[in-house]
Short mmCIF file of C-alpha atoms and ligand atoms in Angstrom, two decimals:
data_model
loop_
_atom_site.label_atom_id
_atom_site.label_comp_id
_atom_site.label_asym_id
_atom_site.label_seq_id
_atom_site.Cartn_x
_atom_site.Cartn_y
_atom_site.Cartn_z
CA MET A 720 55.28 125.94 -169.10
CA ARG A 721 54.46 129.61 -169.29
CA PHE A 722 55.06 131.96 -166.59
CA ASP A 723 52.96 134.85 -165.46
CA ARG A 724 50.64 134.65 -168.30
CA ARG A 725 47.82 132.74 -166.98
CA GLY A 726 46.25 135.53 -165.09
CA VAL A 727 46.26 137.60 -168.51
CA ALA A 728 44.96 134.72 -170.38
CA MET A 729 42.04 134.18 -167.98
CA LEU A 730 41.29 137.96 -167.91
CA ALA A 731 41.14 137.85 -171.83
CA THR A 732 39.04 134.86 -171.68
CA LEU A 733 36.68 136.79 -169.34
CA ILE A 734 36.58 139.86 -171.47
CA SER A 735 36.16 137.90 -174.72
CA VAL A 736 33.15 136.04 -172.86
CA LEU A 737 31.53 139.28 -171.69
CA ALA A 738 32.09 141.05 -175.11
CA CYS A 739 30.67 138.07 -177.01
CA SER A 740 27.26 137.45 -175.16
CA PRO A 741 24.69 135.54 -177.63
CA ALA A 742 22.64 138.93 -177.67
CA ASP A 743 25.28 140.93 -179.62
CA GLU A 744 26.79 138.15 -181.80
CA PRO A 745 26.12 139.11 -185.44
CA PRO A 746 23.65 136.87 -187.18
CA PRO A 747 25.53 134.09 -189.34
CA THR A 748 26.01 135.38 -192.95
CA GLY A 749 25.37 131.84 -194.56
CA HIS A 750 28.83 131.71 -196.22
CA HIS A 751 30.84 132.67 -193.25
CA LEU A 752 30.05 131.31 -189.59
CA PRO A 753 31.09 133.43 -186.87
CA ALA A 754 34.54 132.62 -185.23
CA ASP A 755 34.01 130.35 -182.28
CA HIS A 756 35.64 132.17 -179.33
CA ARG A 757 36.33 128.55 -177.85
CA ALA A 758 38.75 128.00 -180.45
CA GLY A 759 42.54 128.35 -179.50
CA ALA A 760 44.21 131.10 -181.21
CA PRO A 761 46.53 130.38 -184.22
CA GLY A 762 49.19 132.59 -182.67
CA ILE A 763 50.60 133.02 -179.05
CA GLY A 764 50.51 136.82 -179.35
CA ASP A 765 53.76 137.84 -180.22
CA PRO A 766 53.05 140.74 -182.66
CA ASP A 767 56.25 140.53 -184.73
CA PHE A 768 55.55 136.58 -185.34
CA PRO A 769 51.66 136.46 -185.24
CA THR A 770 51.32 132.94 -186.28
CA ASP A 771 54.18 131.45 -184.19
CA GLY A 772 53.09 129.51 -181.10
CA ASN A 773 49.26 128.92 -180.45
CA GLY A 774 46.69 130.33 -177.82
CA GLY A 775 44.58 128.49 -175.26
CA TYR A 776 47.07 126.07 -173.73
CA ASP A 777 50.31 125.86 -172.19
CA VAL A 778 52.76 122.77 -172.84
CA SER A 779 54.36 121.20 -169.99
CA HIS A 780 56.31 118.31 -171.71
CA TYR A 781 57.16 117.02 -175.06
CA ASP A 782 57.82 113.20 -175.74
CA LEU A 783 59.23 112.80 -179.12
CA ALA A 784 59.60 109.43 -180.75
CA ILE A 785 61.59 109.95 -184.10
CA ASP A 786 62.72 107.35 -186.49
CA TYR A 787 65.27 108.78 -189.15
CA THR A 788 66.96 107.14 -192.25
CA PRO A 789 69.79 109.35 -193.52
CA THR A 790 69.79 107.38 -196.88
CA THR A 791 66.06 108.05 -197.65
CA LYS A 792 65.82 111.33 -195.59
CA ARG A 793 62.67 110.01 -194.18
CA LEU A 794 61.42 110.77 -190.82
CA GLU A 795 58.60 108.96 -188.98
CA GLY A 796 57.54 110.61 -185.86
CA VAL A 797 55.24 110.39 -182.88
CA THR A 798 54.88 113.39 -180.56
CA THR A 799 53.04 113.51 -177.36
CA ILE A 800 52.46 116.70 -175.65
CA HIS A 801 51.29 117.07 -172.31
CA ALA A 802 49.46 120.55 -171.84
CA GLY A 803 47.16 122.53 -169.92
CA ALA A 804 44.36 124.46 -171.33
CA THR A 805 43.93 128.04 -170.24
CA GLN A 806 40.52 128.32 -171.64
CA GLU A 807 37.81 126.06 -172.91
CA LEU A 808 38.88 124.63 -176.25
CA THR A 809 36.61 123.23 -179.00
CA SER A 810 39.76 123.23 -181.15
CA PHE A 811 43.35 124.23 -180.84
CA ASN A 812 46.34 124.72 -182.94
CA LEU A 813 49.90 123.26 -183.24
CA ASP A 814 52.58 124.57 -185.46
CA LEU A 815 54.14 122.10 -187.93
CA ALA A 816 55.67 122.84 -191.45
CA GLY A 817 55.49 120.16 -194.26
CA LEU A 818 55.18 116.39 -193.22
CA THR A 819 52.20 114.27 -193.40
CA VAL A 820 49.94 113.85 -190.32
CA ARG A 821 48.57 110.34 -190.14
CA GLU A 822 46.54 110.43 -186.79
CA VAL A 823 45.77 112.82 -183.84
CA SER A 824 44.32 111.86 -180.76
CA VAL A 825 43.49 113.85 -177.63
CA ASP A 826 43.48 112.06 -174.16
CA GLY A 827 43.37 108.91 -176.31
CA ALA A 828 40.33 109.48 -178.34
CA PRO A 829 40.80 110.17 -182.15
CA ALA A 830 40.37 113.80 -183.13
CA THR A 831 39.86 115.32 -186.42
CA PHE A 832 42.40 117.72 -187.93
CA THR A 833 42.98 120.34 -190.72
CA ARG A 834 46.19 121.79 -192.02
CA LYS A 835 46.66 125.25 -193.45
CA GLY A 836 50.08 126.74 -193.93
CA ASP A 837 52.16 125.83 -190.79
CA GLU A 838 49.11 125.52 -188.77
CA LEU A 839 47.73 122.22 -187.71
CA THR A 840 44.14 122.67 -186.21
CA VAL A 841 43.03 119.82 -183.84
CA ARG A 842 39.51 119.40 -182.98
CA PRO A 843 38.87 116.90 -180.09
CA PRO A 844 35.74 114.85 -179.83
CA GLN A 845 34.40 117.01 -176.96
CA ALA A 846 35.67 120.34 -175.91
CA ILE A 847 38.43 120.40 -173.49
CA ASP A 848 37.51 122.40 -170.23
CA GLY A 849 39.44 125.50 -169.25
CA ASN A 850 42.34 125.19 -166.80
CA THR A 851 42.60 121.31 -167.15
CA PRO A 852 45.34 119.06 -168.20
CA PHE A 853 45.40 117.12 -171.73
CA THR A 854 47.49 115.11 -173.96
CA VAL A 855 47.60 115.23 -177.64
CA LYS A 856 49.55 112.59 -179.79
CA VAL A 857 50.54 113.26 -183.20
CA THR A 858 51.55 110.50 -185.67
CA TYR A 859 53.43 111.81 -188.69
CA SER A 860 56.04 111.14 -191.46
CA GLY A 861 57.44 112.57 -194.31
CA LEU A 862 60.85 114.18 -195.83
CA PRO A 863 61.54 117.16 -193.36
CA LYS A 864 62.61 120.55 -195.09
CA PRO A 865 64.38 123.14 -193.31
CA ALA A 866 63.05 126.72 -193.33
CA THR A 867 64.62 129.02 -195.98
CA ASN A 868 62.00 131.66 -196.00
CA ASN A 869 64.05 134.78 -195.18
CA ALA A 870 67.74 135.48 -196.37
CA ASN A 871 68.91 137.10 -193.24
CA LEU A 872 67.71 134.04 -191.03
CA GLY A 873 69.34 131.58 -193.39
CA THR A 874 68.57 127.91 -193.52
CA TYR A 875 67.53 126.48 -190.21
CA GLY A 876 65.23 123.68 -188.52
CA PHE A 877 66.07 120.12 -189.39
CA ILE A 878 68.61 120.26 -192.13
CA PRO A 879 69.49 116.72 -193.61
CA THR A 880 73.29 116.10 -194.21
CA SER A 881 74.86 112.99 -195.75
CA ASP A 882 75.10 111.07 -192.62
CA GLY A 883 72.27 112.37 -190.56
CA ALA A 884 70.89 115.85 -189.79
CA PHE A 885 72.02 119.27 -188.51
CA VAL A 886 69.19 120.47 -186.23
CA ALA A 887 69.19 124.23 -185.03
CA SER A 888 65.68 125.64 -184.94
CA GLU A 889 65.96 129.21 -183.95
CA PRO A 890 63.74 131.21 -184.11
CA ASN A 891 60.94 129.13 -185.30
CA GLY A 892 62.12 125.96 -187.05
CA SER A 893 61.26 123.20 -184.60
CA LYS A 894 58.00 122.96 -186.56
CA THR A 895 60.07 121.59 -189.45
CA TRP A 896 60.57 118.27 -187.41
CA PHE A 897 57.70 117.97 -184.74
CA PRO A 898 54.46 119.39 -184.17
CA ASN A 899 54.53 121.94 -181.20
CA ASN A 900 53.85 125.35 -179.61
CA ASP A 901 56.56 126.98 -181.52
CA HIS A 902 57.42 130.20 -179.59
CA PRO A 903 59.91 130.69 -176.64
CA SER A 904 57.21 131.95 -174.32
CA ASP A 905 56.12 128.45 -173.89
CA LYS A 906 58.94 126.33 -172.28
CA ALA A 907 58.65 122.72 -171.57
CA THR A 908 60.75 119.48 -170.50
CA PHE A 909 61.48 117.09 -173.11
CA ASP A 910 61.95 113.26 -173.66
CA PHE A 911 63.46 111.99 -176.78
CA ALA A 912 63.54 108.36 -178.42
CA ILE A 913 65.56 108.63 -181.54
CA THR A 914 65.92 105.62 -183.74
CA VAL A 915 68.78 105.63 -186.27
CA PRO A 916 70.59 102.95 -188.40
CA ALA A 917 73.27 101.31 -186.10
CA GLY A 918 76.35 103.19 -186.43
CA VAL A 919 74.67 106.46 -186.57
CA THR A 920 74.84 108.53 -183.29
CA ALA A 921 71.99 110.92 -182.14
CA LEU A 922 72.61 113.65 -179.91
CA ALA A 923 69.59 115.61 -178.21
CA ASN A 924 69.45 117.92 -175.30
CA GLY A 925 70.05 116.79 -171.61
CA GLU A 926 71.17 113.41 -170.67
CA LEU A 927 71.02 109.85 -171.90
CA ALA A 928 68.41 107.82 -169.96
CA GLY A 929 69.93 104.57 -170.23
CA GLN A 930 72.27 103.07 -172.84
CA PRO A 931 71.26 103.16 -176.24
CA THR A 932 69.75 99.87 -177.44
CA THR A 933 70.12 98.12 -180.79
CA ALA A 934 67.85 95.73 -182.43
CA GLY A 935 67.25 94.83 -186.16
CA GLY A 936 70.08 97.16 -187.29
CA LYS A 937 68.76 100.01 -185.73
CA THR A 938 69.75 101.99 -182.47
CA THR A 939 67.40 103.84 -180.28
CA TYR A 940 68.89 106.74 -178.20
CA ARG A 941 67.05 108.12 -175.25
CA TRP A 942 67.66 111.68 -174.07
CA ARG A 943 66.09 113.53 -171.39
CA GLU A 944 66.13 117.52 -170.75
CA ARG A 945 64.46 117.71 -167.22
CA HIS A 946 64.77 121.59 -167.27
CA PRO A 947 62.26 123.73 -169.24
CA MET A 948 63.40 124.51 -172.68
CA ALA A 949 62.24 126.55 -175.46
CA THR A 950 61.27 124.75 -178.73
CA TYR A 951 63.84 126.53 -180.82
CA LEU A 952 66.70 124.96 -178.42
CA ALA A 953 65.46 121.23 -179.09
CA THR A 954 67.82 119.31 -181.17
CA ALA A 955 68.12 115.74 -182.60
CA THR A 956 71.57 116.22 -184.43
CA LEU A 957 72.44 112.78 -186.26
CA GLY A 958 75.50 111.57 -188.00
CA LYS A 959 78.74 109.99 -187.46
CA PHE A 960 80.61 111.58 -184.35
CA GLU A 961 83.75 111.13 -182.36
CA LEU A 962 82.87 111.68 -178.68
CA ARG A 963 84.65 112.89 -175.59
CA ARG A 964 83.06 112.51 -172.28
CA GLY A 965 84.32 113.68 -168.78
CA ASN A 966 83.55 116.22 -166.22
CA THR A 967 84.76 119.91 -165.84
CA ALA A 968 87.00 120.78 -163.03
CA ALA A 969 83.91 121.93 -161.05
CA GLY A 970 82.45 118.59 -161.59
CA ILE A 971 79.88 119.47 -164.31
CA ALA A 972 79.38 116.60 -166.97
CA ASN A 973 80.78 117.49 -170.21
CA LEU A 974 80.33 116.00 -173.64
CA ALA A 975 81.96 117.04 -176.89
CA ALA A 976 81.25 115.58 -180.31
CA ALA A 977 82.56 116.09 -183.45
CA ASP A 978 82.04 114.85 -186.99
CA PRO A 979 85.06 112.83 -188.32
CA LYS A 980 85.82 115.67 -190.79
CA PHE A 981 86.43 117.75 -187.47
CA LYS A 982 88.06 115.16 -185.48
CA ALA A 983 90.71 117.79 -184.89
CA SER A 984 88.46 119.98 -183.02
CA LEU A 985 87.23 117.51 -180.56
CA ASN A 986 89.69 118.08 -177.81
CA GLY A 987 89.92 121.72 -178.12
CA LEU A 988 85.85 121.91 -178.05
CA TYR A 989 85.83 119.61 -174.92
CA THR A 990 88.73 121.58 -172.98
CA ALA A 991 87.53 124.93 -173.89
CA SER A 992 83.58 124.12 -172.91
CA ALA A 993 84.86 122.85 -169.49
CA GLU A 994 87.00 125.71 -168.63
CA ILE A 995 84.46 128.43 -169.86
CA THR A 996 81.52 126.67 -168.18
CA ASP A 997 83.26 126.61 -164.98
CA TYR A 998 84.46 130.31 -165.51
CA TRP A 999 80.83 131.44 -166.33
CA SER A 1000 79.50 129.73 -163.20
CA THR A 1001 81.57 132.15 -161.03
CA VAL A 1002 80.57 135.16 -162.88
CA PHE A 1003 76.76 134.38 -163.61
CA GLY A 1004 76.11 132.10 -160.88
CA PRO A 1005 75.66 128.35 -160.69
CA TYR A 1006 75.49 126.44 -164.24
CA PRO A 1007 71.68 125.97 -164.78
CA PHE A 1008 71.67 122.49 -166.58
CA SER A 1009 72.75 118.86 -166.11
CA SER A 1010 75.72 119.03 -168.40
CA THR A 1011 77.77 121.14 -170.86
CA GLY A 1012 79.79 120.68 -174.21
CA GLY A 1013 79.15 120.98 -177.65
CA VAL A 1014 78.75 119.52 -181.11
CA VAL A 1015 80.65 120.13 -184.48
CA ASP A 1016 78.69 118.83 -187.58
CA ASP A 1017 80.05 118.94 -191.08
CA TYR A 1018 77.37 121.46 -192.31
CA SER A 1019 78.26 124.95 -193.23
CA ALA A 1020 75.45 126.81 -191.57
CA GLY A 1021 77.26 130.20 -191.21
CA TYR A 1022 76.34 130.19 -187.54
CA ALA A 1023 76.23 128.40 -184.43
CA LEU A 1024 73.34 127.68 -182.09
CA GLU A 1025 73.24 127.41 -178.20
CA ASN A 1026 71.06 124.32 -178.19
CA GLN A 1027 70.34 123.55 -174.35
CA THR A 1028 73.23 121.63 -172.89
CA LYS A 1029 74.66 120.98 -176.53
CA PRO A 1030 75.49 124.06 -178.42
CA LEU A 1031 75.83 123.21 -182.22
CA TYR A 1032 78.75 124.55 -184.30
CA GLY A 1033 78.04 124.48 -188.22
CA GLY A 1034 80.82 123.32 -190.00
CA PHE A 1035 83.94 125.15 -188.49
CA ASP A 1036 86.42 124.44 -185.76
CA PRO A 1037 85.14 126.49 -182.95
CA GLY A 1038 87.33 128.83 -181.08
CA GLU A 1039 87.17 129.96 -177.46
CA THR A 1040 85.34 133.20 -178.49
CA ILE A 1041 82.31 131.47 -180.11
CA ILE A 1042 82.37 128.89 -177.30
CA ALA A 1043 82.21 131.50 -174.61
CA HIS A 1044 79.43 132.92 -176.61
CA GLU A 1045 77.15 129.95 -176.99
CA LEU A 1046 77.87 128.74 -173.32
CA ALA A 1047 77.01 132.14 -171.99
CA HIS A 1048 73.69 131.62 -173.84
CA GLN A 1049 72.94 128.65 -171.43
CA TRP A 1050 72.17 131.38 -168.81
CA PHE A 1051 71.09 134.30 -170.97
CA GLY A 1052 68.50 132.84 -173.58
CA ASN A 1053 68.21 129.28 -172.49
CA SER A 1054 67.70 129.51 -168.55
CA LEU A 1055 66.38 133.05 -168.91
CA THR A 1056 64.25 133.08 -171.93
CA ILE A 1057 62.70 135.77 -173.88
CA ARG A 1058 58.92 136.35 -173.82
CA ARG A 1059 58.92 138.03 -177.21
CA TRP A 1060 61.49 138.07 -180.16
CA LYS A 1061 62.02 141.81 -179.99
CA ASP A 1062 63.87 141.44 -176.81
CA LEU A 1063 66.51 139.14 -178.57
CA TRP A 1064 69.33 141.66 -177.22
CA LEU A 1065 68.85 140.01 -173.83
CA ASN A 1066 70.11 137.00 -175.53
CA GLU A 1067 72.75 138.19 -178.16
CA GLY A 1068 73.98 141.20 -176.40
CA PHE A 1069 74.62 139.29 -173.24
CA ALA A 1070 76.38 136.73 -175.28
CA THR A 1071 78.41 139.11 -177.16
CA TYR A 1072 79.55 140.91 -173.98
CA ALA A 1073 80.51 137.64 -172.65
CA GLU A 1074 82.84 137.33 -175.51
CA TRP A 1075 84.55 140.60 -174.41
CA LEU A 1076 84.70 139.26 -170.79
CA TRP A 1077 86.42 136.17 -171.72
CA SER A 1078 88.98 137.95 -173.84
CA GLU A 1079 89.61 140.49 -170.82
CA HIS A 1080 89.82 137.33 -168.33
CA LYS A 1081 92.47 135.88 -170.57
CA GLY A 1082 94.49 139.08 -170.38
CA LYS A 1083 93.60 140.00 -174.14
CA LYS A 1084 91.61 142.67 -175.22
CA THR A 1085 89.42 144.37 -172.57
CA ALA A 1086 85.68 144.94 -173.00
CA GLU A 1087 86.48 148.69 -172.52
CA SER A 1088 88.75 148.49 -175.67
CA PHE A 1089 85.99 146.46 -177.65
CA PHE A 1090 83.60 149.07 -176.55
CA THR A 1091 85.67 152.12 -177.66
CA ASP A 1092 86.61 150.57 -180.87
CA PHE A 1093 83.09 149.94 -181.88
CA HIS A 1094 81.93 153.30 -180.49
CA GLN A 1095 84.40 154.94 -182.97
CA ARG A 1096 82.53 153.60 -185.98
CA PRO A 1097 81.13 156.48 -188.13
CA ALA A 1098 77.66 158.00 -187.32
CA ASP A 1099 76.51 156.62 -190.49
CA ASP A 1100 77.45 153.00 -189.91
CA PRO A 1101 74.34 150.83 -190.05
CA MET A 1102 74.82 149.76 -186.53
CA TRP A 1103 73.69 153.24 -185.22
CA LYS A 1104 70.27 153.15 -187.39
CA TYR A 1105 69.11 149.81 -186.06
CA PRO A 1106 68.02 150.02 -182.41
CA PRO A 1107 68.99 146.74 -180.82
CA GLY A 1108 66.37 146.83 -178.29
CA ARG A 1109 63.65 146.16 -181.03
CA ALA A 1110 65.08 143.44 -183.08
CA LYS A 1111 63.31 143.20 -186.29
CA PRO A 1112 61.30 140.09 -187.35
CA ASP A 1113 62.77 140.08 -190.91
CA ASP A 1114 66.47 140.81 -189.38
CA LEU A 1115 66.42 139.40 -185.90
CA PHE A 1116 70.08 138.56 -185.91
CA ASN A 1117 71.36 141.93 -187.26
CA GLN A 1118 74.80 142.77 -185.82
CA SER A 1119 73.45 145.70 -183.83
CA VAL A 1120 71.62 143.31 -181.81
CA TYR A 1121 74.76 141.56 -180.92
CA THR A 1122 77.38 144.36 -180.84
CA ARG A 1123 75.35 147.23 -179.82
CA GLY A 1124 73.48 145.02 -177.56
CA GLY A 1125 76.88 144.15 -175.86
CA MET A 1126 77.76 147.96 -175.84
CA THR A 1127 74.66 148.63 -174.09
CA LEU A 1128 75.86 146.46 -171.13
CA HIS A 1129 79.44 147.94 -171.13
CA ALA A 1130 77.92 151.50 -170.85
CA LEU A 1131 75.82 150.23 -168.11
CA ARG A 1132 78.77 148.80 -166.36
CA LYS A 1133 80.64 152.23 -166.59
CA ALA A 1134 77.46 154.10 -165.39
CA ILE A 1135 77.04 151.78 -162.35
CA GLY A 1136 80.30 150.54 -161.68
CA ASP A 1137 81.94 146.95 -161.74
CA ALA A 1138 80.76 145.88 -158.31
CA THR A 1139 76.92 146.53 -158.96
CA PHE A 1140 77.21 145.42 -162.68
CA PHE A 1141 78.48 142.00 -161.75
CA THR A 1142 76.01 141.71 -158.65
CA LEU A 1143 73.12 142.62 -161.44
CA LEU A 1144 74.34 139.95 -163.72
CA LYS A 1145 74.17 137.23 -161.03
CA THR A 1146 70.98 138.60 -159.69
CA TRP A 1147 69.44 138.73 -163.04
CA ALA A 1148 70.33 134.98 -163.72
CA ALA A 1149 69.25 133.89 -160.10
CA GLU A 1150 65.84 135.82 -160.05
CA HIS A 1151 64.60 134.42 -163.40
CA ARG A 1152 66.29 131.21 -163.36
CA TYR A 1153 64.32 128.87 -165.84
CA GLY A 1154 61.83 131.42 -166.52
CA HIS A 1155 61.15 134.49 -168.80
CA VAL A 1156 62.35 137.96 -169.32
CA THR A 1157 61.66 141.25 -170.97
CA THR A 1158 63.85 144.15 -171.45
CA GLU A 1159 61.61 146.37 -168.79
CA GLN A 1160 62.50 143.78 -166.19
CA PHE A 1161 66.24 143.94 -166.75
CA VAL A 1162 65.99 147.99 -166.79
CA ASP A 1163 63.88 147.91 -163.45
CA LEU A 1164 66.41 145.58 -161.86
CA ALA A 1165 69.48 147.61 -162.96
CA GLU A 1166 67.71 150.66 -161.61
CA ARG A 1167 66.86 148.92 -158.29
CA LEU A 1168 70.31 147.55 -157.60
CA SER A 1169 72.02 150.74 -158.59
CA GLY A 1170 69.68 153.27 -157.06
CA LYS A 1171 70.10 155.22 -160.31
CA ASP A 1172 67.66 156.44 -163.11
CA LEU A 1173 68.87 154.64 -166.00
CA ASN A 1174 66.24 155.42 -168.52
CA GLY A 1175 68.20 157.90 -170.44
CA LEU A 1176 71.14 155.37 -170.69
CA PHE A 1177 68.90 152.30 -171.97
CA ASP A 1178 66.67 154.55 -174.08
CA ALA A 1179 70.00 155.98 -176.15
CA TRP A 1180 71.60 152.42 -176.50
CA LEU A 1181 68.56 150.25 -177.11
CA PHE A 1182 65.92 152.53 -178.70
CA GLN A 1183 67.46 155.13 -180.78
CA PRO A 1184 68.13 155.15 -184.37
CA ARG A 1185 71.42 157.01 -183.86
CA ARG A 1186 74.87 156.71 -182.28
CA PRO A 1187 74.77 157.43 -178.59
CA ALA A 1188 77.08 160.09 -177.21
N1 LIG B 840 71.64 132.27 -181.51
C1 LIG B 840 72.58 131.91 -182.46
C2 LIG B 840 73.96 132.46 -182.09
O1 LIG B 840 74.01 133.87 -181.71
C3 LIG B 840 72.42 132.44 -183.95
C4 LIG B 840 71.26 131.69 -184.56
C5 LIG B 840 71.07 132.08 -185.88
N2 LIG B 840 69.87 131.55 -186.50
C6 LIG B 840 69.68 131.64 -187.80
N3 LIG B 840 68.49 131.01 -188.27
N4 LIG B 840 70.29 132.36 -188.68
O2 LIG B 840 74.90 132.05 -181.73
ZN1 ZN B 841 74.29 134.22 -179.81
#
């Protein structure tokens, strides 16, 4: 599901059709055929991640069937993608890293395919018309390997563990375990059917669709996420888990899970997730999804990830601060999703500011005090050189995106006053619920609600390589 892009895509198609009329096409050179303008682009158009996602279609739903055996680390998968073509397509790409593709079909008919890098190019037997729905089914298998391509991003994607897998895919690791359109600007709903050896638990997004079924020593878990979700938030975290289920005081379903090694964290995670979800619902507006909670797995990722409905904590006992952060992302990041990675402060600055709001709410250190302490950092602190409003592709999760991003919101709060600021947070979450957002839209809304010119403030805090006054 992509929002507000169709018009642009159609216009682009029209322009490319007009610009490429047969008359001015260069003659084929023999060894190099002219590019077919009816081939879907290998990237969705994020200039910082040119090969992430793909052009020419828009996914509405993923149906994932996965069979995983922890002892052999082998995954057998069938992914069925329901999409709509946004142009005529003689071929189109999916993102997939490693793994072996056995078969691809489009609308039930066998399709040919080629692999190059992390691109899987599918050529259906006949071209897909523009503006029509189609289904692509990919049968694949192999030993999934997580992404380790960039030291700043760490290890992410499908990470095998001794009893299962730790699955955290931000920014572009979902292609390590299923073929997809791997960019947040294309969100979709998900169905999962995950088969594991009996005794292993599979935890994916959303809700269980029926009780798990066991046959022949294997159990199949069916999960369903019925709200649009970015691919990086999809998870199928597998292993031995202790579970606690119930509802928050306000009545939201709550599921906490902990690897036996982190058994002692289970009740704290459950209780804090419930209390914080209910509190954020009063500050940010209604909780956007069908359940809350979290998962602690025994893998030291060095980070947590806000997987939709099921934040994942990597090998540590999560305290309230990080739980407040990951649950704030359910609004900022998951319900409201960035259209391009450079706007990541809209996720991380908001979630960091939420940590300070939680502390303030608990009568501990105030947001003002966090702000002042960070503002006192010397002018040569690296945070001041890195403008958080333009997250860098090779250093997306830089501290500036988090802390200076959070400071931006506090500077804004001081400029427009508490009443307008908290109305802004709620209005922002409501106006773009389940949609996509950009920094420009946030600045516009802040100006609209406050009646102030805030360009100077946002420019200094988000875009200048120096400490704001
Ligand atoms: N969004 C996560 C958080 O702030 C961080 C994800 C880090 N991902 C990574 N590949 N290092 O909680
Ligand atoms: Zn975060």
